[in-house]
């Protein structure tokens, strides 16, 4: 082993530049690989741990409306003791679509207020304080931690909400965490307020609660979704006028972590690309080493080294690089993790402390070293065929020139370009590597740009929400018709439509149903991506993801119900939204009345003529109806608030992907050009001797890489733009997007493509400047 | 001997550092190369013959002193300017031939020819003429250097060196790597181009090769130890041979 180690050390010393380049690539591969494993392993685990710590309910049943008949005794009597380990009730007041500031805009969560003691001391699904300022007293509020990480609020800031027509101005005393009511991505938000305010709100609500949450811990073998759905059926059989919903913990956790998953998958794709690049560069380095050192290999074989010795020395050489690279990569990874998890926390809304994960670290090290060693074994197999005497005579042809590509005699190209193209053909293997590397890096860049375009520059809201509008009004049930007529009568207001939201059941699963008024015309044409929306009372459109899971097709008949009331509907189309984990339905109002015996919560959407001030319109309606208006929503502001996180993430991804892409191109070009110059040292010396200047040869060298880079950029930009939507559909289908229709920012893609080409050329010129040191005379003297 | 001076040196010195020890390869050489001459540089191994040749040709730069090419001092030229100088004024024939292996015979010649001339058609015609002159058959021009013999390759090297009609052709032991027969062919070729007016400076340690020249400079310990003019090849070669032999004996050959 000692002699192999000596040989390995000698190889490393001889190729310091290549060694450094490969180590840098291994560092990047290890850093991203480890990062991906940490995201997949720790982020979910962190949320799960938190859920365990807070004894989060497995299933919660939410009942809203007049809950006076749903007594504790009634619940006790209907709860299935065989399925339930424990349960706890929370009676509170819920306020729908409350407008709150958030990030750069507003969001409209449903807010449940609770007192501090009961929230923190709940037996099931309790809350915990993440940050707190005990010096704050008076009218205070504890907000979900996501309002700090994503909403950009800090302790001591003012926080305003209007509840039942009264504006409350709170001081933020703390930030809390609650798994099922701690993120606006999962629906209702729990906020803790001081006792006086809590009581004030209760009094304003006629000393009654309008919300009951049954937090249940179920036995291990119980299907949570079916359990929740059965419970809802029992409740709605008793009172069909109540609004009910059931949610299971897995969906809440998924809803809070899907951005982390997207980031994880993006980095996974990226780290796989880097691994492929490392693999290609290893093959290139090894074959080049063999080519350059054919005589040395012959000599060491001649003095008694076996092919196995040589292989082992290669393995040792690259094992040393792998160990150094992966360990440094782990270090880099842990430098990046706080930044990445900071972004993830913005959406997850649960504090994440970076802790070294030894299992993940060992997995990273072992995987990378194994991949590298296997590649080394694969690529060094040709050393076996090298016979010492042939090698010593330098008799192994490294190139077999058979065809003269682009003969100068017939070529129309200027001589330097002609020689560059010849170099490209001779250097075809390296150019193929460059092509592949650039292709994948441009692909990543294009996807990142598409994400930035559709989440930051021109948000593709149609994929994030069910309906688009300019303004929305949430009304008291008594006044709904009057409000409806009034909005319609306003100047510059058009397409007023009613969309209610209720829970229904199908296939033993709870679906969130959008109930549209009969002549409703949705603005969001992307929501129904296949078929059409319902036009008759016996029709329904369902989430594509749901239909895929339950094998439903357009034209099928499906039974939908609420409690004991059931009706059959024909599926007319598939819809896609990122809400409710892709379990949604659309029914017309007259269709919904077949199963509901009540009026629905009223949410009116409307559009305005261009140039009309939406806030003025909303103020007008609010002034006219006072506290009968639950809330008014300026949709643009809500969009700005909701997409804050997407903006941050997409912008970050573009910068990261393009910067790392450029870095990788630099590294790859460094390795390839260094190899090329070494291989062509003699040829460049000859060219210089006969009168070519350094500038000529540098340009020839740099230009020789450009056709593959330019071709790769063009093909990759084109293919990436074409397959981006199917690719993103595949990535996003798990949370409801079944047919992505993201806009490709052609200008940005073109600018990025040109940027890649220009930067690559500048790098290639810069890296080729080493040719200046090749002096014709040194070549002659050296011989 | 033509009296038109092509190259002139003043106190030309070249020093190398070898592990911190200075080695004076050329010492204060004052010399001239004349237009139309076939100048031979001879001397024992390590005397500095090749160093002198490459200094004269702008391939290498002297440590001290000046080199004038047609009255232009090329000593201060940077590498790129020297490259431009070489492409315009010099042709090179090397002992190891140094054709670019990845290029065909024709490409090797054209890669040099197209450096100075823009009219490709003329360059191609000239290349064919030259290759014919050096006895490379037309069907060979598409072959690669590894597919032809050493003698043929060297003749291609000469064609490449001549394509730009250089003011002077520098040859560093051009027959050193060839067998006797092919070596003679190459020498015949060089002789014929010199007869056509081409100035040649050739380094050799072979008397047979040296006889092709009309002026022989003998380098010893980095200095020009002596020189002799024996007249053009073909004019009483026996007498020339004797004169050269006597000269070399005097020089301690």
mmCIF file of C-alpha atoms in Angstrom, chain A residues 67 95 139 169 218 239 270 303 516 571 616 660 754 757 779:
data_model
loop_
_atom_site.group_PDB
_atom_site.id
_atom_site.type_symbol
_atom_site.label_atom_id
_atom_site.label_comp_id
_atom_site.label_asym_id
_atom_site.label_seq_id
_atom_site.Cartn_x
_atom_site.Cartn_y
_atom_site.Cartn_z
ATOM 1 C CA UNK A 67 -72.961 25.811 17.658
ATOM 2 C CA UNK A 95 -63.632 35.719 12.002
ATOM 3 C CA UNK A 139 -53.811 45.758 24.505
ATOM 4 C CA UNK A 169 -54.685 48.256 17.489
ATOM 5 C CA UNK A 218 -56.808 8.827 17.319
ATOM 6 C CA UNK A 239 -77.569 20.075 11.749
ATOM 7 C CA UNK A 270 -28.864 20.669 -8.863
ATOM 8 C CA UNK A 303 9.893 -1.810 -12.801
ATOM 9 C CA UNK A 516 -70.649 29.609 -7.456
ATOM 10 C CA UNK A 571 -67.794 15.439 -13.447
ATOM 11 C CA UNK A 616 -62.555 53.822 -2.760
ATOM 12 C CA UNK A 660 -23.460 28.614 -8.839
ATOM 13 C CA UNK A 754 -26.092 35.534 -23.918
ATOM 14 C CA UNK A 757 -21.966 32.662 -23.554
ATOM 15 C CA UNK A 779 9.665 23.828 -26.487
#
